[in-house]
Amino acid sequence: QDESHKLLMPLMFERKANDAANNGEYYTAVLNIANAIRTKHPLERSREEMVKYANKLWTDTENEWNKMNGTTGWQSEVGKTLLPSYTLLAQLKDIDKTIGQISGMNMIDNASKKMEGIQLVQLAGDEANKKGQTSLYNALHYYGQAASRGVVDKAGFSNVASLVIKEA
């Protein structure tokens, strides 16, 4: 019974992934196909599906990012809506190391940079809201680190830079 359960588990995850993808729910599809691979799915098909679903999730998330980035209040909205997708993509290698070895999975590193950049912008915003020169310098540092990862908050950076200049 345990053996049959072990054999069925990857197929159940794959079916859930396919159902989710058919409904356009690529986050759920990627999560389930990653679990199918983690439970040692024997078929190459699951790796092909991983590439297809992960690329679709990456593209959809990037398109939403491009619409949202720079709009009023984007930082909190991105944290709720897009950060989970970037985080899942960034952590696929942690679910199973073989996922990172699949050809076509180069979005993992890009998602990792984007995830870190968003988190750094959030940290910068938190620091900017604190009092004191040290917090302003920390905020500038975090904005710079975020920018080096491709996430730029022009308004936040400009505001903090102006405050630093006023204090100088």
Short mmCIF file of N, CA and C in Angstrom, two decimals:
data_model
loop_
_atom_site.label_atom_id
_atom_site.label_comp_id
_atom_site.label_asym_id
_atom_site.label_seq_id
_atom_site.Cartn_x
_atom_site.Cartn_y
_atom_site.Cartn_z
N GLN A 1 0.83 -1.20 0.00
CA GLN A 1 0.00 0.00 0.00
C GLN A 1 0.87 1.26 0.00
N ASP A 2 1.93 1.25 0.82
CA ASP A 2 2.85 2.39 0.84
C ASP A 2 3.50 2.58 -0.52
N GLU A 3 3.85 1.47 -1.15
CA GLU A 3 4.50 1.53 -2.46
C GLU A 3 3.56 2.13 -3.51
N SER A 4 2.31 1.72 -3.50
CA SER A 4 1.36 2.26 -4.47
C SER A 4 1.10 3.74 -4.20
N HIS A 5 1.08 4.11 -2.93
CA HIS A 5 0.90 5.52 -2.57
C HIS A 5 2.08 6.35 -3.09
N LYS A 6 3.29 5.79 -2.96
CA LYS A 6 4.49 6.48 -3.44
C LYS A 6 4.45 6.68 -4.95
N LEU A 7 3.90 5.71 -5.65
CA LEU A 7 3.82 5.80 -7.11
C LEU A 7 2.71 6.74 -7.56
N LEU A 8 1.64 6.81 -6.79
CA LEU A 8 0.51 7.66 -7.16
C LEU A 8 0.74 9.14 -6.84
N MET A 9 1.51 9.41 -5.82
CA MET A 9 1.72 10.79 -5.36
C MET A 9 2.17 11.73 -6.48
N PRO A 10 3.23 11.40 -7.22
CA PRO A 10 3.65 12.32 -8.29
C PRO A 10 2.57 12.53 -9.35
N LEU A 11 1.82 11.47 -9.65
CA LEU A 11 0.77 11.59 -10.66
C LEU A 11 -0.37 12.48 -10.17
N MET A 12 -0.67 12.41 -8.88
CA MET A 12 -1.70 13.29 -8.31
C MET A 12 -1.26 14.75 -8.39
N PHE A 13 0.01 15.00 -8.06
CA PHE A 13 0.53 16.37 -8.16
C PHE A 13 0.50 16.85 -9.61
N GLU A 14 0.87 15.96 -10.53
CA GLU A 14 0.88 16.35 -11.94
C GLU A 14 -0.54 16.68 -12.42
N ARG A 15 -1.50 15.88 -12.01
CA ARG A 15 -2.89 16.14 -12.40
C ARG A 15 -3.37 17.48 -11.85
N LYS A 16 -3.05 17.75 -10.58
CA LYS A 16 -3.43 19.04 -9.98
C LYS A 16 -2.76 20.19 -10.74
N ALA A 17 -1.51 19.99 -11.14
CA ALA A 17 -0.78 21.03 -11.89
C ALA A 17 -1.46 21.27 -13.23
N ASN A 18 -1.81 20.20 -13.93
CA ASN A 18 -2.46 20.34 -15.23
C ASN A 18 -3.82 21.03 -15.10
N ASP A 19 -4.58 20.64 -14.09
CA ASP A 19 -5.89 21.28 -13.86
C ASP A 19 -5.73 22.77 -13.60
N ALA A 20 -4.75 23.11 -12.75
CA ALA A 20 -4.51 24.52 -12.43
C ALA A 20 -4.09 25.30 -13.67
N ALA A 21 -3.19 24.71 -14.47
CA ALA A 21 -2.73 25.38 -15.70
C ALA A 21 -3.89 25.59 -16.67
N ASN A 22 -4.76 24.60 -16.77
CA ASN A 22 -5.93 24.74 -17.65
C ASN A 22 -6.84 25.87 -17.21
N ASN A 23 -6.80 26.21 -15.93
CA ASN A 23 -7.60 27.32 -15.40
C ASN A 23 -6.82 28.63 -15.35
N GLY A 24 -5.58 28.61 -15.89
CA GLY A 24 -4.77 29.82 -15.89
C GLY A 24 -4.15 30.15 -14.55
N GLU A 25 -4.14 29.19 -13.63
CA GLU A 25 -3.58 29.39 -12.28
C GLU A 25 -2.15 28.85 -12.26
N TYR A 26 -1.22 29.63 -12.80
CA TYR A 26 0.13 29.12 -13.00
C TYR A 26 0.94 29.03 -11.72
N TYR A 27 0.61 29.83 -10.72
CA TYR A 27 1.28 29.70 -9.42
C TYR A 27 1.02 28.29 -8.87
N THR A 28 -0.24 27.89 -8.85
CA THR A 28 -0.62 26.57 -8.34
C THR A 28 -0.05 25.47 -9.22
N ALA A 29 -0.04 25.70 -10.53
CA ALA A 29 0.51 24.71 -11.46
C ALA A 29 2.00 24.49 -11.20
N VAL A 30 2.75 25.57 -11.03
CA VAL A 30 4.19 25.46 -10.77
C VAL A 30 4.43 24.76 -9.44
N LEU A 31 3.68 25.14 -8.42
CA LEU A 31 3.85 24.52 -7.10
C LEU A 31 3.58 23.02 -7.16
N ASN A 32 2.53 22.61 -7.84
CA ASN A 32 2.20 21.19 -7.91
C ASN A 32 3.16 20.40 -8.78
N ILE A 33 3.60 20.96 -9.90
CA ILE A 33 4.53 20.21 -10.74
C ILE A 33 5.89 20.12 -10.05
N ALA A 34 6.25 21.13 -9.27
CA ALA A 34 7.49 21.06 -8.48
C ALA A 34 7.39 19.94 -7.45
N ASN A 35 6.23 19.80 -6.84
CA ASN A 35 6.04 18.70 -5.89
C ASN A 35 6.03 17.35 -6.58
N ALA A 36 5.53 17.28 -7.80
CA ALA A 36 5.59 16.03 -8.56
C ALA A 36 7.05 15.64 -8.80
N ILE A 37 7.86 16.62 -9.15
CA ILE A 37 9.29 16.35 -9.38
C ILE A 37 9.97 15.97 -8.07
N ARG A 38 9.61 16.67 -6.99
CA ARG A 38 10.20 16.38 -5.67
C ARG A 38 9.89 14.95 -5.23
N THR A 39 8.70 14.47 -5.56
CA THR A 39 8.32 13.11 -5.17
C THR A 39 8.77 12.09 -6.21
N LYS A 40 9.75 12.49 -7.00
CA LYS A 40 10.44 11.61 -7.96
C LYS A 40 9.54 11.14 -9.10
N HIS A 41 8.86 12.10 -9.72
CA HIS A 41 8.06 11.79 -10.90
C HIS A 41 9.00 11.23 -11.97
N PRO A 42 8.69 10.07 -12.51
CA PRO A 42 9.64 9.40 -13.40
C PRO A 42 9.67 9.93 -14.83
N LEU A 43 8.70 10.72 -15.23
CA LEU A 43 8.58 11.06 -16.64
C LEU A 43 9.20 12.40 -16.99
N GLU A 44 9.81 12.45 -18.15
CA GLU A 44 10.38 13.69 -18.69
C GLU A 44 9.30 14.74 -18.90
N ARG A 45 8.08 14.28 -19.14
CA ARG A 45 6.95 15.18 -19.36
C ARG A 45 6.80 16.19 -18.23
N SER A 46 7.02 15.76 -16.99
CA SER A 46 6.86 16.68 -15.86
C SER A 46 7.89 17.81 -15.91
N ARG A 47 9.08 17.51 -16.41
CA ARG A 47 10.10 18.55 -16.53
C ARG A 47 9.72 19.55 -17.62
N GLU A 48 9.17 19.04 -18.72
CA GLU A 48 8.70 19.92 -19.80
C GLU A 48 7.56 20.80 -19.31
N GLU A 49 6.66 20.22 -18.52
CA GLU A 49 5.56 20.99 -17.96
C GLU A 49 6.08 22.05 -17.00
N MET A 50 7.10 21.70 -16.22
CA MET A 50 7.70 22.67 -15.29
C MET A 50 8.20 23.88 -16.05
N VAL A 51 8.93 23.65 -17.13
CA VAL A 51 9.46 24.76 -17.93
C VAL A 51 8.31 25.60 -18.49
N LYS A 52 7.30 24.93 -19.03
CA LYS A 52 6.17 25.64 -19.64
C LYS A 52 5.42 26.47 -18.59
N TYR A 53 5.09 25.87 -17.46
CA TYR A 53 4.31 26.56 -16.43
C TYR A 53 5.13 27.66 -15.76
N ALA A 54 6.39 27.38 -15.48
CA ALA A 54 7.24 28.39 -14.82
C ALA A 54 7.46 29.59 -15.74
N ASN A 55 7.67 29.34 -17.03
CA ASN A 55 7.83 30.46 -17.96
C ASN A 55 6.55 31.27 -18.09
N LYS A 56 5.42 30.60 -18.07
CA LYS A 56 4.14 31.31 -18.14
C LYS A 56 3.94 32.15 -16.88
N LEU A 57 4.24 31.57 -15.70
CA LEU A 57 4.12 32.32 -14.45
C LEU A 57 5.07 33.51 -14.46
N TRP A 58 6.30 33.32 -14.92
CA TRP A 58 7.28 34.40 -14.99
C TRP A 58 6.78 35.51 -15.91
N THR A 59 6.30 35.15 -17.09
CA THR A 59 5.82 36.15 -18.06
C THR A 59 4.62 36.91 -17.51
N ASP A 60 3.66 36.19 -16.95
CA ASP A 60 2.48 36.85 -16.38
C ASP A 60 2.86 37.79 -15.24
N THR A 61 3.77 37.34 -14.39
CA THR A 61 4.19 38.14 -13.24
C THR A 61 4.95 39.38 -13.70
N GLU A 62 5.82 39.22 -14.68
CA GLU A 62 6.57 40.35 -15.22
C GLU A 62 5.63 41.37 -15.89
N ASN A 63 4.62 40.87 -16.60
CA ASN A 63 3.66 41.78 -17.23
C ASN A 63 2.91 42.59 -16.17
N GLU A 64 2.50 41.93 -15.10
CA GLU A 64 1.82 42.64 -14.00
C GLU A 64 2.78 43.63 -13.34
N TRP A 65 4.04 43.22 -13.18
CA TRP A 65 5.06 44.10 -12.60
C TRP A 65 5.19 45.37 -13.44
N ASN A 66 5.26 45.20 -14.75
CA ASN A 66 5.42 46.35 -15.64
C ASN A 66 4.23 47.30 -15.57
N LYS A 67 3.03 46.76 -15.36
CA LYS A 67 1.85 47.61 -15.20
C LYS A 67 1.85 48.34 -13.86
N MET A 68 2.31 47.66 -12.82
CA MET A 68 2.19 48.16 -11.46
C MET A 68 3.36 49.04 -11.02
N ASN A 69 4.56 48.74 -11.49
CA ASN A 69 5.77 49.43 -11.04
C ASN A 69 5.66 50.93 -11.26
N GLY A 70 5.88 51.68 -10.19
CA GLY A 70 5.88 53.14 -10.28
C GLY A 70 4.53 53.78 -10.03
N THR A 71 3.47 52.97 -9.96
CA THR A 71 2.15 53.54 -9.67
C THR A 71 2.05 53.85 -8.18
N THR A 72 1.10 54.66 -7.81
CA THR A 72 0.93 55.04 -6.41
C THR A 72 0.65 53.81 -5.55
N GLY A 73 1.43 53.66 -4.49
CA GLY A 73 1.24 52.56 -3.56
C GLY A 73 1.65 51.19 -4.09
N TRP A 74 2.49 51.19 -5.12
CA TRP A 74 2.86 49.92 -5.74
C TRP A 74 3.59 48.98 -4.79
N GLN A 75 4.36 49.53 -3.84
CA GLN A 75 5.17 48.68 -2.97
C GLN A 75 4.31 47.70 -2.17
N SER A 76 3.24 48.21 -1.57
CA SER A 76 2.41 47.31 -0.76
C SER A 76 1.61 46.36 -1.65
N GLU A 77 1.19 46.83 -2.80
CA GLU A 77 0.42 45.98 -3.71
C GLU A 77 1.29 44.85 -4.27
N VAL A 78 2.52 45.17 -4.64
CA VAL A 78 3.45 44.16 -5.16
C VAL A 78 3.71 43.10 -4.11
N GLY A 79 3.85 43.53 -2.86
CA GLY A 79 4.10 42.58 -1.78
C GLY A 79 2.99 41.56 -1.62
N LYS A 80 1.78 41.99 -1.90
CA LYS A 80 0.63 41.08 -1.75
C LYS A 80 0.39 40.22 -2.99
N THR A 81 0.61 40.81 -4.17
CA THR A 81 0.19 40.12 -5.39
C THR A 81 1.32 39.45 -6.17
N LEU A 82 2.46 40.10 -6.31
CA LEU A 82 3.52 39.57 -7.16
C LEU A 82 4.65 38.90 -6.41
N LEU A 83 4.95 39.38 -5.22
CA LEU A 83 6.07 38.81 -4.46
C LEU A 83 5.91 37.30 -4.24
N PRO A 84 4.71 36.78 -3.96
CA PRO A 84 4.59 35.32 -3.80
C PRO A 84 5.03 34.55 -5.06
N SER A 85 4.70 35.06 -6.24
CA SER A 85 5.10 34.38 -7.47
C SER A 85 6.61 34.43 -7.67
N TYR A 86 7.20 35.61 -7.47
CA TYR A 86 8.65 35.71 -7.58
C TYR A 86 9.33 34.80 -6.56
N THR A 87 8.79 34.74 -5.35
CA THR A 87 9.37 33.91 -4.30
C THR A 87 9.30 32.43 -4.67
N LEU A 88 8.15 31.99 -5.16
CA LEU A 88 8.02 30.58 -5.57
C LEU A 88 9.04 30.25 -6.65
N LEU A 89 9.12 31.09 -7.68
CA LEU A 89 10.08 30.83 -8.76
C LEU A 89 11.51 30.83 -8.23
N ALA A 90 11.82 31.76 -7.34
CA ALA A 90 13.18 31.85 -6.80
C ALA A 90 13.54 30.64 -5.95
N GLN A 91 12.55 30.02 -5.34
CA GLN A 91 12.83 28.92 -4.42
C GLN A 91 12.61 27.53 -5.02
N LEU A 92 12.42 27.45 -6.32
CA LEU A 92 12.19 26.14 -6.94
C LEU A 92 13.35 25.18 -6.71
N LYS A 93 14.57 25.70 -6.72
CA LYS A 93 15.73 24.83 -6.48
C LYS A 93 15.72 24.27 -5.06
N ASP A 94 15.08 25.01 -4.14
CA ASP A 94 14.98 24.52 -2.76
C ASP A 94 13.96 23.39 -2.63
N ILE A 95 12.95 23.39 -3.50
CA ILE A 95 11.96 22.31 -3.48
C ILE A 95 12.62 21.01 -3.94
N ASP A 96 13.39 21.09 -5.02
CA ASP A 96 14.17 19.94 -5.49
C ASP A 96 15.32 20.46 -6.33
N LYS A 97 16.53 20.06 -5.98
CA LYS A 97 17.72 20.61 -6.66
C LYS A 97 17.74 20.28 -8.15
N THR A 98 17.07 19.21 -8.56
CA THR A 98 17.07 18.87 -9.99
C THR A 98 16.31 19.89 -10.83
N ILE A 99 15.41 20.65 -10.20
CA ILE A 99 14.64 21.64 -10.96
C ILE A 99 15.57 22.70 -11.54
N GLY A 100 16.58 23.10 -10.78
CA GLY A 100 17.52 24.10 -11.26
C GLY A 100 18.38 23.61 -12.41
N GLN A 101 18.43 22.29 -12.60
CA GLN A 101 19.24 21.70 -13.67
C GLN A 101 18.45 21.49 -14.96
N ILE A 102 17.15 21.76 -14.91
CA ILE A 102 16.32 21.57 -16.10
C ILE A 102 16.59 22.71 -17.08
N SER A 103 16.84 22.35 -18.32
CA SER A 103 17.08 23.36 -19.36
C SER A 103 15.85 24.23 -19.53
N GLY A 104 16.05 25.55 -19.58
CA GLY A 104 14.94 26.48 -19.76
C GLY A 104 14.43 27.09 -18.47
N MET A 105 15.11 26.81 -17.36
CA MET A 105 14.66 27.32 -16.05
C MET A 105 15.48 28.53 -15.60
N ASN A 106 15.96 29.33 -16.55
CA ASN A 106 16.79 30.49 -16.21
C ASN A 106 16.02 31.59 -15.50
N MET A 107 14.69 31.51 -15.46
CA MET A 107 13.92 32.54 -14.75
C MET A 107 14.11 32.44 -13.24
N ILE A 108 14.66 31.33 -12.75
CA ILE A 108 14.85 31.17 -11.30
C ILE A 108 15.76 32.28 -10.76
N ASP A 109 16.90 32.48 -11.41
CA ASP A 109 17.83 33.52 -10.95
C ASP A 109 17.24 34.92 -11.12
N ASN A 110 16.54 35.15 -12.22
CA ASN A 110 15.91 36.46 -12.44
C ASN A 110 14.84 36.73 -11.39
N ALA A 111 14.07 35.72 -11.06
CA ALA A 111 13.02 35.88 -10.03
C ALA A 111 13.65 36.13 -8.67
N SER A 112 14.78 35.49 -8.42
CA SER A 112 15.48 35.69 -7.14
C SER A 112 15.93 37.14 -7.00
N LYS A 113 16.49 37.69 -8.06
CA LYS A 113 16.92 39.10 -8.04
C LYS A 113 15.73 40.03 -7.82
N LYS A 114 14.63 39.76 -8.53
CA LYS A 114 13.45 40.61 -8.42
C LYS A 114 12.87 40.52 -7.01
N MET A 115 12.80 39.31 -6.46
CA MET A 115 12.28 39.11 -5.11
C MET A 115 13.12 39.90 -4.10
N GLU A 116 14.45 39.77 -4.21
CA GLU A 116 15.34 40.51 -3.30
C GLU A 116 15.16 42.01 -3.48
N GLY A 117 15.06 42.47 -4.72
CA GLY A 117 14.89 43.90 -4.98
C GLY A 117 13.62 44.46 -4.36
N ILE A 118 12.53 43.73 -4.49
CA ILE A 118 11.26 44.17 -3.91
C ILE A 118 11.37 44.22 -2.39
N GLN A 119 11.98 43.20 -1.81
CA GLN A 119 12.14 43.18 -0.35
C GLN A 119 13.03 44.33 0.12
N LEU A 120 14.06 44.65 -0.66
CA LEU A 120 14.94 45.77 -0.30
C LEU A 120 14.22 47.11 -0.40
N VAL A 121 13.36 47.28 -1.40
CA VAL A 121 12.57 48.51 -1.50
C VAL A 121 11.64 48.63 -0.29
N GLN A 122 11.06 47.51 0.12
CA GLN A 122 10.20 47.53 1.30
C GLN A 122 11.01 47.91 2.55
N LEU A 123 12.22 47.37 2.68
CA LEU A 123 13.10 47.74 3.80
C LEU A 123 13.46 49.21 3.74
N ALA A 124 13.77 49.69 2.55
CA ALA A 124 14.12 51.10 2.37
C ALA A 124 12.97 51.99 2.81
N GLY A 125 11.76 51.63 2.43
CA GLY A 125 10.58 52.40 2.83
C GLY A 125 10.41 52.42 4.34
N ASP A 126 10.63 51.27 4.97
CA ASP A 126 10.54 51.20 6.44
C ASP A 126 11.59 52.11 7.08
N GLU A 127 12.81 52.07 6.57
CA GLU A 127 13.89 52.90 7.11
C GLU A 127 13.59 54.39 6.89
N ALA A 128 13.05 54.72 5.73
CA ALA A 128 12.75 56.12 5.41
C ALA A 128 11.70 56.69 6.35
N ASN A 129 10.84 55.85 6.88
CA ASN A 129 9.78 56.31 7.80
C ASN A 129 10.26 56.47 9.23
N LYS A 130 11.48 56.01 9.50
CA LYS A 130 12.03 56.18 10.85
C LYS A 130 12.68 57.56 10.94
N LYS A 131 12.92 57.99 12.16
CA LYS A 131 13.58 59.28 12.37
C LYS A 131 15.10 59.07 12.44
N GLY A 132 15.82 60.08 12.02
CA GLY A 132 17.27 60.06 12.19
C GLY A 132 18.04 59.88 10.90
N GLN A 133 19.25 60.42 10.94
CA GLN A 133 20.11 60.40 9.77
C GLN A 133 20.55 58.97 9.40
N THR A 134 20.82 58.15 10.41
CA THR A 134 21.26 56.78 10.14
C THR A 134 20.20 56.02 9.35
N SER A 135 18.95 56.20 9.71
CA SER A 135 17.87 55.52 8.99
C SER A 135 17.79 56.00 7.55
N LEU A 136 18.01 57.29 7.33
CA LEU A 136 17.99 57.81 5.96
C LEU A 136 19.12 57.21 5.13
N TYR A 137 20.31 57.12 5.73
CA TYR A 137 21.44 56.51 5.03
C TYR A 137 21.17 55.03 4.74
N ASN A 138 20.56 54.35 5.72
CA ASN A 138 20.20 52.95 5.49
C ASN A 138 19.21 52.83 4.34
N ALA A 139 18.23 53.73 4.30
CA ALA A 139 17.23 53.72 3.23
C ALA A 139 17.91 53.92 1.87
N LEU A 140 18.84 54.88 1.79
CA LEU A 140 19.56 55.09 0.53
C LEU A 140 20.31 53.83 0.12
N HIS A 141 20.95 53.20 1.08
CA HIS A 141 21.70 51.97 0.81
C HIS A 141 20.76 50.89 0.25
N TYR A 142 19.61 50.71 0.89
CA TYR A 142 18.66 49.69 0.44
C TYR A 142 18.11 50.01 -0.95
N TYR A 143 17.82 51.30 -1.21
CA TYR A 143 17.36 51.68 -2.54
C TYR A 143 18.42 51.35 -3.59
N GLY A 144 19.68 51.61 -3.27
CA GLY A 144 20.77 51.29 -4.19
C GLY A 144 20.90 49.80 -4.43
N GLN A 145 20.79 49.02 -3.36
CA GLN A 145 20.86 47.56 -3.50
C GLN A 145 19.69 47.04 -4.34
N ALA A 146 18.51 47.60 -4.12
CA ALA A 146 17.34 47.20 -4.90
C ALA A 146 17.55 47.53 -6.38
N ALA A 147 18.07 48.72 -6.65
CA ALA A 147 18.31 49.13 -8.04
C ALA A 147 19.30 48.20 -8.73
N SER A 148 20.31 47.73 -7.98
CA SER A 148 21.28 46.82 -8.57
C SER A 148 20.65 45.47 -8.92
N ARG A 149 19.47 45.21 -8.37
CA ARG A 149 18.74 43.98 -8.69
C ARG A 149 17.60 44.25 -9.67
N GLY A 150 17.57 45.46 -10.22
CA GLY A 150 16.59 45.79 -11.24
C GLY A 150 15.26 46.32 -10.73
N VAL A 151 15.19 46.65 -9.44
CA VAL A 151 13.95 47.19 -8.88
C VAL A 151 14.23 48.62 -8.44
N VAL A 152 13.62 49.58 -9.13
CA VAL A 152 13.89 51.00 -8.88
C VAL A 152 12.62 51.69 -8.39
N ASP A 153 12.77 52.39 -7.26
CA ASP A 153 11.68 53.21 -6.73
C ASP A 153 12.16 54.65 -6.79
N LYS A 154 11.92 55.30 -7.94
CA LYS A 154 12.43 56.66 -8.16
C LYS A 154 11.88 57.64 -7.14
N ALA A 155 10.59 57.58 -6.88
CA ALA A 155 9.97 58.53 -5.95
C ALA A 155 10.52 58.35 -4.54
N GLY A 156 10.61 57.11 -4.09
CA GLY A 156 11.13 56.84 -2.75
C GLY A 156 12.58 57.28 -2.61
N PHE A 157 13.39 56.94 -3.61
CA PHE A 157 14.80 57.32 -3.59
C PHE A 157 14.95 58.83 -3.60
N SER A 158 14.22 59.51 -4.47
CA SER A 158 14.31 60.98 -4.56
C SER A 158 13.91 61.63 -3.24
N ASN A 159 12.87 61.13 -2.63
CA ASN A 159 12.41 61.67 -1.35
C ASN A 159 13.48 61.53 -0.28
N VAL A 160 14.07 60.35 -0.17
CA VAL A 160 15.11 60.11 0.83
C VAL A 160 16.35 60.93 0.52
N ALA A 161 16.74 61.00 -0.76
CA ALA A 161 17.91 61.80 -1.13
C ALA A 161 17.70 63.26 -0.77
N SER A 162 16.50 63.79 -0.99
CA SER A 162 16.19 65.18 -0.62
C SER A 162 16.31 65.39 0.88
N LEU A 163 15.81 64.43 1.65
CA LEU A 163 15.90 64.54 3.12
C LEU A 163 17.35 64.50 3.59
N VAL A 164 18.17 63.68 2.96
CA VAL A 164 19.59 63.60 3.32
C VAL A 164 20.27 64.92 3.01
N ILE A 165 19.96 65.50 1.86
CA ILE A 165 20.56 66.79 1.47
C ILE A 165 20.13 67.89 2.43
N LYS A 166 18.86 67.88 2.85
CA LYS A 166 18.39 68.88 3.81
C LYS A 166 19.14 68.79 5.13
N GLU A 167 19.43 67.57 5.56
CA GLU A 167 20.12 67.39 6.83
C GLU A 167 21.60 67.71 6.74
N ALA A 168 22.15 67.67 5.53
CA ALA A 168 23.60 67.87 5.36
C ALA A 168 24.02 69.30 5.53
#
